[in-house]
Coordinates of C-alpha atoms in Angstrom, one line a residue:
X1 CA 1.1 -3.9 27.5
X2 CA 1.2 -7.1 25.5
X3 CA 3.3 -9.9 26.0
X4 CA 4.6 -11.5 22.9
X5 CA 5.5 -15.0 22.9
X6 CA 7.6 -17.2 20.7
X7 CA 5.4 -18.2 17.4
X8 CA 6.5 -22.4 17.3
X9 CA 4.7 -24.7 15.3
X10 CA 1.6 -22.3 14.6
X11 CA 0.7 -21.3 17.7
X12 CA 2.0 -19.1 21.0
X13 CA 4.3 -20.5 22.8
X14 CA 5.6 -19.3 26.4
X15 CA 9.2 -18.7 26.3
X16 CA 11.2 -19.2 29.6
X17 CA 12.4 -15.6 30.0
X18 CA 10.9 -12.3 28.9
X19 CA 12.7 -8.5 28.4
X20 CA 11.4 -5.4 28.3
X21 CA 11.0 -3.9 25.0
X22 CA 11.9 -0.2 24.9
X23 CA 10.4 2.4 22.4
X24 CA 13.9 4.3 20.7
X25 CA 12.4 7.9 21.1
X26 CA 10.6 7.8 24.3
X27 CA 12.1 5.3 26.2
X28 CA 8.8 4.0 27.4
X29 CA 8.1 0.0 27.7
X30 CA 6.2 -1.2 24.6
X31 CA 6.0 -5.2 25.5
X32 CA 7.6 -7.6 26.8
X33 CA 9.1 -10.3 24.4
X34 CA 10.5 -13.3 24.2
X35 CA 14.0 -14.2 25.0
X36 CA 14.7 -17.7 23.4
X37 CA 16.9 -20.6 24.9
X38 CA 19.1 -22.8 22.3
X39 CA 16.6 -25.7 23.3
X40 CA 13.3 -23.4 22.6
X41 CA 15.2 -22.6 18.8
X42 CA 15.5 -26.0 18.4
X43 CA 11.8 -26.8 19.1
X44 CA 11.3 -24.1 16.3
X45 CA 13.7 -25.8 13.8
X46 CA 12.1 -29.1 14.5
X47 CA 8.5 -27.5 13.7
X48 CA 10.0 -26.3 10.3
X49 CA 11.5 -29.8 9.5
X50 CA 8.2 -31.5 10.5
X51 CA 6.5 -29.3 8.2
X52 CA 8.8 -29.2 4.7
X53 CA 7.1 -32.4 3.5
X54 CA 3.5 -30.6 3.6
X55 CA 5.1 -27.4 2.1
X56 CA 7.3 -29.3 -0.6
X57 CA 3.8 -31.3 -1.8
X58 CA 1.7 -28.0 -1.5
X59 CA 0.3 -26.6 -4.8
X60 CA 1.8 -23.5 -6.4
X61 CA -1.5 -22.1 -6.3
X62 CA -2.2 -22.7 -2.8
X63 CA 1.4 -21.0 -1.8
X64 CA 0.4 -18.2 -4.3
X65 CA -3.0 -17.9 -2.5
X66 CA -1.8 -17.8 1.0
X67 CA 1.0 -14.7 0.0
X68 CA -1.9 -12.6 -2.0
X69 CA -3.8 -13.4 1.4
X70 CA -1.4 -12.2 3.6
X71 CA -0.7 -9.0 1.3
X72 CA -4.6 -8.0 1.5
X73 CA -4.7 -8.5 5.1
X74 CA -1.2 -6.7 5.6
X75 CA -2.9 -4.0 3.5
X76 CA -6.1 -3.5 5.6
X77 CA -4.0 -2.7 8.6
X78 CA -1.4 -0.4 6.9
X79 CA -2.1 1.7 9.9
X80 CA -1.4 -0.4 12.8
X81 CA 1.2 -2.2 11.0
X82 CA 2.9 1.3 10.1
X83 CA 2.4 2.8 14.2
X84 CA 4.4 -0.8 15.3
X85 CA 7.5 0.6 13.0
X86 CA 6.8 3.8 14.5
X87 CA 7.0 2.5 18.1
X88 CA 9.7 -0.2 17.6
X89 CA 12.4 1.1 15.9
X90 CA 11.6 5.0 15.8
X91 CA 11.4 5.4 12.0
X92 CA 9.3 8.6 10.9
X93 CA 5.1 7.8 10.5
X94 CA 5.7 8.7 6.7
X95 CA 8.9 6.1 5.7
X96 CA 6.9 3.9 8.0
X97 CA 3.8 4.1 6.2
X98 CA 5.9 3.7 2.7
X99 CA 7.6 0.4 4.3
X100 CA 3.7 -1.2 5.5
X101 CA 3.0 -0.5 1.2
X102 CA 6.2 -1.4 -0.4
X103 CA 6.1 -4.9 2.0
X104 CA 2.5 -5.5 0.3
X105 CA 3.8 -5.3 -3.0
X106 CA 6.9 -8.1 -2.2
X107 CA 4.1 -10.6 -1.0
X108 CA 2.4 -9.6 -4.3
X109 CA 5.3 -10.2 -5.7
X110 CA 6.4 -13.7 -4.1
X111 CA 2.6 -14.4 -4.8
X112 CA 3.5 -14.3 -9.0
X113 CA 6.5 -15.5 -8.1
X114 CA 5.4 -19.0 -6.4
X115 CA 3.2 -19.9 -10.2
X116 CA 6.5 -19.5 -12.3
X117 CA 8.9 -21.8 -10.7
X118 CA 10.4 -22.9 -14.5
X119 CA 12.7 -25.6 -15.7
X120 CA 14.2 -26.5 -19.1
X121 CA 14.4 -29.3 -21.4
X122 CA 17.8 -30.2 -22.6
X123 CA 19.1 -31.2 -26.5
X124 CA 20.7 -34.3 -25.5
X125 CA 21.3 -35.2 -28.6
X126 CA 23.4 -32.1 -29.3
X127 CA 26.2 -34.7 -28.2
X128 CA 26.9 -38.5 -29.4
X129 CA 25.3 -40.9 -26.8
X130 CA 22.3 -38.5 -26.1
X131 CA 19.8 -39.8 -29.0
X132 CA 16.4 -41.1 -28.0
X133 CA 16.8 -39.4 -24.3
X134 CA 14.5 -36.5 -23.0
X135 CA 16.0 -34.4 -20.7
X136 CA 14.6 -31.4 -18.1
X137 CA 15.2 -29.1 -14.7
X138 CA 12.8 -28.6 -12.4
X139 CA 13.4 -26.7 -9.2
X140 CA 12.6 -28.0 -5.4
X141 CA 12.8 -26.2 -2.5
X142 CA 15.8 -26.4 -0.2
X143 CA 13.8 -27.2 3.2
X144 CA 13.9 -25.3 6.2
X145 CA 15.1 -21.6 5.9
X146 CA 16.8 -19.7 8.6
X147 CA 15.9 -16.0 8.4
X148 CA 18.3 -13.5 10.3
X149 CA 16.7 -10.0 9.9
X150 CA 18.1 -6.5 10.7
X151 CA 16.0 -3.7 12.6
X152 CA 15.8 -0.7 10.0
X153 CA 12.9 -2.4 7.6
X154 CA 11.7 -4.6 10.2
X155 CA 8.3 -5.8 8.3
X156 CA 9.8 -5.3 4.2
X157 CA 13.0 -7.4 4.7
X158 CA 11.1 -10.1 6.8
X159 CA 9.5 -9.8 3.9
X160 CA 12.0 -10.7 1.4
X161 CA 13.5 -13.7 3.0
X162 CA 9.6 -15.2 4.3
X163 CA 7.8 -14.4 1.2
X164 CA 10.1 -15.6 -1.6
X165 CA 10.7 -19.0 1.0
X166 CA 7.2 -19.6 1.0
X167 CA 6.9 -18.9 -2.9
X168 CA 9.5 -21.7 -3.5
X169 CA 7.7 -23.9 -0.8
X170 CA 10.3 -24.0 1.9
X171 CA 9.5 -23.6 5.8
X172 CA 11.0 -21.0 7.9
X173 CA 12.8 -20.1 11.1
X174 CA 12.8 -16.4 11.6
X175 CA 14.7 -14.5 14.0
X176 CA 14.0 -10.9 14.0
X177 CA 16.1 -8.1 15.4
X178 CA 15.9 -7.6 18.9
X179 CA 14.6 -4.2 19.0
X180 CA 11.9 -4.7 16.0
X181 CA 10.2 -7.9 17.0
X182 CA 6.5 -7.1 17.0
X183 CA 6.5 -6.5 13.3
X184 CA 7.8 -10.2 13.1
X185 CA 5.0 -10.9 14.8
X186 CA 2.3 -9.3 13.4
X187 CA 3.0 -11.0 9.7
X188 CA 2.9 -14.2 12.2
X189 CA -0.3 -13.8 12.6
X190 CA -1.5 -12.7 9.2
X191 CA 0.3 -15.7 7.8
X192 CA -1.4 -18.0 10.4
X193 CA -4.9 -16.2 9.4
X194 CA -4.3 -16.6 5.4
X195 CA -3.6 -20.6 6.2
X196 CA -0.5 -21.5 6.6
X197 CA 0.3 -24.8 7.3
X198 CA 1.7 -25.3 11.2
X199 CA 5.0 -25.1 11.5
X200 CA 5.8 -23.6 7.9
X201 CA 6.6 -20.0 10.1
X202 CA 8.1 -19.9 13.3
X203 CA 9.3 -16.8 14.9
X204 CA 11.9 -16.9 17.5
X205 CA 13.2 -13.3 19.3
X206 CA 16.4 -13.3 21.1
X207 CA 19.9 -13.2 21.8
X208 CA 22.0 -13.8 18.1
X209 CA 25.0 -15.3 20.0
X210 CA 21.8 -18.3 21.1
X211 CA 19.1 -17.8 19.1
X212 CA 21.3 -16.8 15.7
X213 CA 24.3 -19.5 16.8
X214 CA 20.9 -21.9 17.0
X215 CA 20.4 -22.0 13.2
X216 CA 23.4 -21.3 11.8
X217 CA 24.9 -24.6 12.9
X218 CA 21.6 -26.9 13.0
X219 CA 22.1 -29.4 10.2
X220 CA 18.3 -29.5 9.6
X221 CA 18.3 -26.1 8.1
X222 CA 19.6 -26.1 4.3
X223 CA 20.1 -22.1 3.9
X224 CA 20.3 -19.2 6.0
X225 CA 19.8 -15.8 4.5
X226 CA 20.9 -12.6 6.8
X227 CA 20.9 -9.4 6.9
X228 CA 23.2 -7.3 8.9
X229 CA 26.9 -6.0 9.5
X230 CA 30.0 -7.7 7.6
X231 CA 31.5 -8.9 10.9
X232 CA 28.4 -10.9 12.4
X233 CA 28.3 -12.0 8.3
X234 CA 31.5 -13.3 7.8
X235 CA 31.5 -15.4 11.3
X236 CA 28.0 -16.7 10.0
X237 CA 29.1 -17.7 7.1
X238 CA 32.1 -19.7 8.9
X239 CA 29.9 -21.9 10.8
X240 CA 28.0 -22.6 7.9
X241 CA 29.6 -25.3 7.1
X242 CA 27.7 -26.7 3.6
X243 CA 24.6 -24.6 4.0
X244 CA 23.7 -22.8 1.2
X245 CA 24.0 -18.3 2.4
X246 CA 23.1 -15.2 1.3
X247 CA 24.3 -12.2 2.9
X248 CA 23.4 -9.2 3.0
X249 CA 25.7 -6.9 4.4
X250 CA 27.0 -3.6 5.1
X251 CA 27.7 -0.3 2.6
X252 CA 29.1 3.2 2.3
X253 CA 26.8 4.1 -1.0
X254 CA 28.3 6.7 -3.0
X255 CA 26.9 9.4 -5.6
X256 CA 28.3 11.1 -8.3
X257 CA 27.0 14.3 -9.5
X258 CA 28.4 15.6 -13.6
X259 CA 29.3 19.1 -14.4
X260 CA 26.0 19.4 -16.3
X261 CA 23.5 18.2 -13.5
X262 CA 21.0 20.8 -12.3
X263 CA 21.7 20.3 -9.0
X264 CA 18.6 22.2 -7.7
X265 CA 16.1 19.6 -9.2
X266 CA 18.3 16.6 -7.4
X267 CA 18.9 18.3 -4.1
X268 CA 15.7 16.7 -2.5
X269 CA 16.2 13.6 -3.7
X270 CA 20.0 13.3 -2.2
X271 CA 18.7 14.4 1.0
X272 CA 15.7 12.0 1.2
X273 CA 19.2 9.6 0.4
X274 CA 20.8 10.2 3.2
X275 CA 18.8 10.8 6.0
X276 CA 15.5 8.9 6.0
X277 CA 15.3 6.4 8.5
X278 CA 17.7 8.5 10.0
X279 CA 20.1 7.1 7.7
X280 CA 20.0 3.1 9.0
X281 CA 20.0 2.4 5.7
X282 CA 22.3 -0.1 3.9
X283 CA 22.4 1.8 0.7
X284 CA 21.8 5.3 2.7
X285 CA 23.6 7.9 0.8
X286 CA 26.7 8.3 2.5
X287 CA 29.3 9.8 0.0
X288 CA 28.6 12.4 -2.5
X289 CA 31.4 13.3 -5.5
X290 CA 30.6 16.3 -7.1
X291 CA 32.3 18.3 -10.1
X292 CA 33.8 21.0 -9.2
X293 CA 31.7 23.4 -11.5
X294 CA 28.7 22.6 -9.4
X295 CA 30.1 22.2 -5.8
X296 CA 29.5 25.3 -4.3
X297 CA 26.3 25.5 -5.3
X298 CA 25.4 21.8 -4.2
X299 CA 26.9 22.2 -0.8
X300 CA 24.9 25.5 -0.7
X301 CA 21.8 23.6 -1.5
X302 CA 21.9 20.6 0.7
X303 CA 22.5 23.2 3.9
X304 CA 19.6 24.8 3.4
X305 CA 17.6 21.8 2.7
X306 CA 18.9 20.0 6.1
X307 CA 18.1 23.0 7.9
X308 CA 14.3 22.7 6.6
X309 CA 14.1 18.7 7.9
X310 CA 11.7 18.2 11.2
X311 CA 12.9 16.4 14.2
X312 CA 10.8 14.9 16.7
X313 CA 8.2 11.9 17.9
X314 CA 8.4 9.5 15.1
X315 CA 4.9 9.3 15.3
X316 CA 4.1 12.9 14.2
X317 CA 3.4 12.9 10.7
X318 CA 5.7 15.8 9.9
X319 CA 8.2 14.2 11.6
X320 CA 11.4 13.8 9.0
X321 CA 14.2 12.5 11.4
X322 CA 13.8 10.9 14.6
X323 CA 16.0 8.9 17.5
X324 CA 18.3 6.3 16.2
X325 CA 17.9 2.7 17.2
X326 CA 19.9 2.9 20.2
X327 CA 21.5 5.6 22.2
X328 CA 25.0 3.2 21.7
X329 CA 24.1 4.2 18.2
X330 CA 24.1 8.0 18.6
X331 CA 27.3 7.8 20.6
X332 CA 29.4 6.0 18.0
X333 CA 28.3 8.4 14.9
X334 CA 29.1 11.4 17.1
X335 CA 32.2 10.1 18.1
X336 CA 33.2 9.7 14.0
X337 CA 32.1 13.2 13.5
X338 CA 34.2 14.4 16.0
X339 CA 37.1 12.9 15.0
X340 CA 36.5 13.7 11.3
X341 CA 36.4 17.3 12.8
X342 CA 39.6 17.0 15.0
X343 CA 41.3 16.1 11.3
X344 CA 40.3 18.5 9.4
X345 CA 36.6 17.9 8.2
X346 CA 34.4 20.8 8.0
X347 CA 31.0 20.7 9.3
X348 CA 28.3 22.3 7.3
X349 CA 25.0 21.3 8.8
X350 CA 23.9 19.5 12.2
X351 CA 26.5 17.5 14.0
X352 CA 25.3 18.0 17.6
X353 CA 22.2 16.2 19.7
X354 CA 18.7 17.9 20.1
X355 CA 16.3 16.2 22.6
X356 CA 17.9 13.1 22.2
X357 CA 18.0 13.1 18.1
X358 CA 21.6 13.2 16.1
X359 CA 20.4 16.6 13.8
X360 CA 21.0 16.0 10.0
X361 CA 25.1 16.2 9.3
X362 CA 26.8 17.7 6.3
X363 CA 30.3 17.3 6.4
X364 CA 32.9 18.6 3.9
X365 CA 36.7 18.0 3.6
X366 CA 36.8 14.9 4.5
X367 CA 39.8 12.4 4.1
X368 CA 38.7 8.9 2.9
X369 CA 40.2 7.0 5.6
X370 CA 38.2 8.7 7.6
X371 CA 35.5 6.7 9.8
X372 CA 32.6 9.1 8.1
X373 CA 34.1 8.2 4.5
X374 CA 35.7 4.2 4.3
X375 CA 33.5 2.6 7.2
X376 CA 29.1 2.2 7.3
X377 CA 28.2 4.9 9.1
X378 CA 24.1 4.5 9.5
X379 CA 23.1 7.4 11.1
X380 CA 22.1 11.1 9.3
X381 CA 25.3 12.2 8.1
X382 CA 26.9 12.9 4.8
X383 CA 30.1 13.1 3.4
X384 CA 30.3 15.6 0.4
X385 CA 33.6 15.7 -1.7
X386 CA 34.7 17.5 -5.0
X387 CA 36.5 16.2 -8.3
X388 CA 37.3 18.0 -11.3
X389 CA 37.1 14.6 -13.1
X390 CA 34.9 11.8 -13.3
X391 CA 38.3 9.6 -13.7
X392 CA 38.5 10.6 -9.8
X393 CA 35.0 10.4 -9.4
X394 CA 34.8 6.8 -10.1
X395 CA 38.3 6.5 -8.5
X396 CA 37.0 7.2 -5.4
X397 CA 33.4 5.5 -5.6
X398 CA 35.5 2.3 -6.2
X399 CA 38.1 3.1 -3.2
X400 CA 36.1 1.1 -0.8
X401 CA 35.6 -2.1 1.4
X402 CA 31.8 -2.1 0.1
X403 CA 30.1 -2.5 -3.1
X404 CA 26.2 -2.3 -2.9
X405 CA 24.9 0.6 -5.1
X406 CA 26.5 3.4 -6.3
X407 CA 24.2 6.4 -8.2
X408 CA 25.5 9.1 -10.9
X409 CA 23.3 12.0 -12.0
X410 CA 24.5 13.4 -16.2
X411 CA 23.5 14.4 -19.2
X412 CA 26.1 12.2 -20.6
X413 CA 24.9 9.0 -21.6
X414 CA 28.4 7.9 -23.0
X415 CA 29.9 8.6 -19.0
X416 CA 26.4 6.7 -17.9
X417 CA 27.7 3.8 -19.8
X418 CA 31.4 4.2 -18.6
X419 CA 30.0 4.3 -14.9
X420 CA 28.1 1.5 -15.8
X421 CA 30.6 -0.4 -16.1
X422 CA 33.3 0.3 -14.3
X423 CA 31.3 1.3 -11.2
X424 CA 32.7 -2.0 -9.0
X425 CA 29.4 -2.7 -7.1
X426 CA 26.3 -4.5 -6.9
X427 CA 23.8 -2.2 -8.7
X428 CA 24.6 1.3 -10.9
X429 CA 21.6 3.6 -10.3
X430 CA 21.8 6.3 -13.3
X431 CA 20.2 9.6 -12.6
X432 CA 19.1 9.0 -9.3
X433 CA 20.4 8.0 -5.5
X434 CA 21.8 5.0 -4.9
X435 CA 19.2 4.6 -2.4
X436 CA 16.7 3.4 -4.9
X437 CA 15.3 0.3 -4.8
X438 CA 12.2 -1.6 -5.6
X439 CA 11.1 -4.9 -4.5
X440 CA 11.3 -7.4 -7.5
X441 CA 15.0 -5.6 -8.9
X442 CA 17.8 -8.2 -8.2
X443 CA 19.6 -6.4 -5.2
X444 CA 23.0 -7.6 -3.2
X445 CA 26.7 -6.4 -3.6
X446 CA 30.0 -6.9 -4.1
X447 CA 33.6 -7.5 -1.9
X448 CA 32.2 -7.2 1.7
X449 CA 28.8 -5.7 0.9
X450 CA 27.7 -9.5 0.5
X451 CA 26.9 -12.5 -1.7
X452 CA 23.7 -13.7 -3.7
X453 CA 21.1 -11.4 -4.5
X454 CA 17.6 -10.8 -2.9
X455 CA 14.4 -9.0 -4.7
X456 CA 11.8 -12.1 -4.9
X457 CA 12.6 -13.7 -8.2
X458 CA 16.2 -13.8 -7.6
X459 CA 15.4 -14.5 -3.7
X460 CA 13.5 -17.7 -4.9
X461 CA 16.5 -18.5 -7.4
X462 CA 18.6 -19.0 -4.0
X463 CA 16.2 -20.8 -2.2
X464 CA 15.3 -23.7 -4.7
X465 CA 17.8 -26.2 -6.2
X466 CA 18.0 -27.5 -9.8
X467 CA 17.5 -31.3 -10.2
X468 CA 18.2 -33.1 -13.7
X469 CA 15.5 -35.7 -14.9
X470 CA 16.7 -37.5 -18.0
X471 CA 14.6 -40.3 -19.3
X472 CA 15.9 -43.1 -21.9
X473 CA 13.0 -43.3 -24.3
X474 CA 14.7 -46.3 -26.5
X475 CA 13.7 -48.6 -23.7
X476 CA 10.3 -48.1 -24.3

């Protein structure tokens, strides 16, 4: 069993106190991590600072080397990379597999990304006093990053906070969820093999209360960008103070399905929605609103589709759903389902343990102020209502707290516009889940689903700031 230390200043370093690391699904010890002190955080800031000025002066190219490096080297141990997902945070072999590719492609991405850091030159003579003056932007990186990630894409969304920092030429203080550390550490190492500078990466594992408090209120880092739940985002933010934060936060993603939709050909796709990763994920497809021309025979659908999902040993390849992260976890959603049940919710598919795994949930009838329906539920269960109007339909998408992504599947293009844009949320996925997403689409929400927008070009956006150079040429 491998110890992992705390990854300060480009290199190792032994922390004070080590825990036990736990595998989800088996329970067995996996490593023993890190457990940071405030004072070992702030040796990790410090590293960061000390290298900004080494980062800032760095060449495009180089930066845009170093990520393509990284994303080869990520890519020649897809397999190892994928089995540490597996192990840490019990997410299915095949969705772990698809994370270890899509996180290649982001470095890819922040790679392109780091050679098209634009300005603008600015008409100043477009106003009386501005003759004989040149004027452009350029952008400059912000300094030291703080990087809060969550657990259920522990390598791609360490991905999208480290990669578009180091595109922009900013250093980095990551602290990764507690149960999903080793993946944090692994792209610690690739970035240290692809050359790095020292100190540019630091990863620090534990406590957020310590380790998280650490960086939000260290004056020596000039953003934080986090991932997580809307209450632990909202107290962030608070102790901010003037730093600049993106946050991305919680969801309740919602679907719409027309009259018209051939709801055989979607049925796999809603249910790949809403239960991979057992569901832990921020746009997992939680609420579906269909037509009532089509409900019986979607409801039908999805039962038999559930019933055909495999659980077991996230590292079986066959393996569909698996333990969630933590058996607190399993509790809480089968608490919600049972008191979605108590008032009058009908269940339709899974809603009990087997061998330890929360079985795939349909429920039906439910109220929306009930826990399953207005709050984030992340775990395998789905609400499915009817309308008999998509003036309800959208009614009811916009009837909540969140405001990530929201999908509709129809053969209406006119209502696909309508959706468009009256849909109050972040992104509008037509004809498909609202659990789509690729890496370089702009991607955040609205109300208490977050602010600022990740996917690398916009990621980089956030983590540079414009400066103004005007130059009198009538002096010359």
């Amino acid at each position: 069993m491998e110890r992992r230390s705390l990854w300060i200043g480009g290199r190792r370093r032994e922390a004070a106190a080590y825990r036990e690391l736990r595998a989800p699904h088996s329970g067995e010890i996996i490593s023993e991590v890190a457990v940071a002190s405030r004072a070992e955080t702030g040796e990790a800031i410090a590293a960061a600072y000390a290298a900004r000025h080494s980062m800032r002066a760095m060449p495009a190219y180089e930066r845009a080397s170093i990520l393509e490096r990284v994303a080869s080297l990520l890519g020649e141990r897809r397999e190892e990379a994928a089995r540490i997902i597996a192990l840490e945070s019990a997410k299915p072999l095949k969705y772990a597999l698809a994370e270890v590719d899509r996180t290649v492609q982001t470095y890819k991405f922040a790679a392109e990304e780091a050679k098209r850091l634009y300005g603008e030159t600015i008409p100043l003579d477009a106003a009386p006093g501005g003759e004989g003056r040149l004027a452009y932007t350029v952008r400059e990186p912000l300094g030291v990053i703080g990087a809060i990630t969550p657990f259920n894409f522990p390598l791609n969304l360490v991905a999208h906070k480290v990669g578009p920092a180091v595109a922009a030429g900013n250093t980095v203080v990551l602290k990764p969820a507690s149960q999903t550390p080793l993946s944090a550490y692994l792209i610690a190492d690739l970035f240290h093999e692809a050359g790095l500078p020292s100190g540019a990466l630091n990863v620090v594992t534990g406590a957020g209360s310590v380790v998280g408090n650490a960086i939000v209120e260290d004056d020596r880092v000039a953003m934080v960008t986090f991932t997580g739940s809307p209450e632990v985002g909202k107290a962030l933010r608070a102790k901010a103070g003037l730093k600049r934060v993106t946050l991305e936060l919680g969801s309740n993603s919602a679907l719409i399905i027309d009259r018209e939709t051939d709801v055989e050909k979607i049925i796999p796709r809603c249910v790949m929605g809403a239960f991979s990763n057992q569901g832990q994920v921020c746009i997992s497809l939680q609420r579906i609103y269909v037509h009532d021309d089509v409900y019986e025979r979607f409801v039908e659908g999805m039962r038999l589709a559930v019933m055909g999902l495999q659980i077991g040993n996230p590292l079986e390849k066959d393996t569909d759903v698996s333990a969630m992260i933590a058996s607190v976890e399993t509790e809480r959603a089968l608490l919600w389902i049972g008191e979605a049940l108590e008032n009058g919710a009908r269940l339709i598919a899974g809603g009990k343990l087997r061998e330890g795994v929360l079985e795939p949930t349909v429920l039906v009838d439910t109220a929306e102020d009930m826990k399953v329906s207005c709050m984030e539920l992340f775990a395998p269960v789905v609400n499915i209502g009817k309308v008999s109007s998509m003036d309800e339909a959208i009614a009811a998408v916009n009837d909540s707290r969140f405001g990530l992504q929201a999908g509709i599947f129809t053969n209406d293009i006119g209502l696909a516009l309508r959706a468009a844009d009256e849909l109050h949320v972040g992104g509008v996925i037509i004809n498909d889940i609202p659990t789509y997403r690729v890496d370089h689409m702009p991607y955040g929400g609205v109300k208490e689903s977050g602010t600022g927008r990740e996917g690398v070009k916009y990621a980089v956006q956030e983590m540079t700031e414009m400066k103004l150079i005007v130059m009198n040429r009538q002096i010359w």
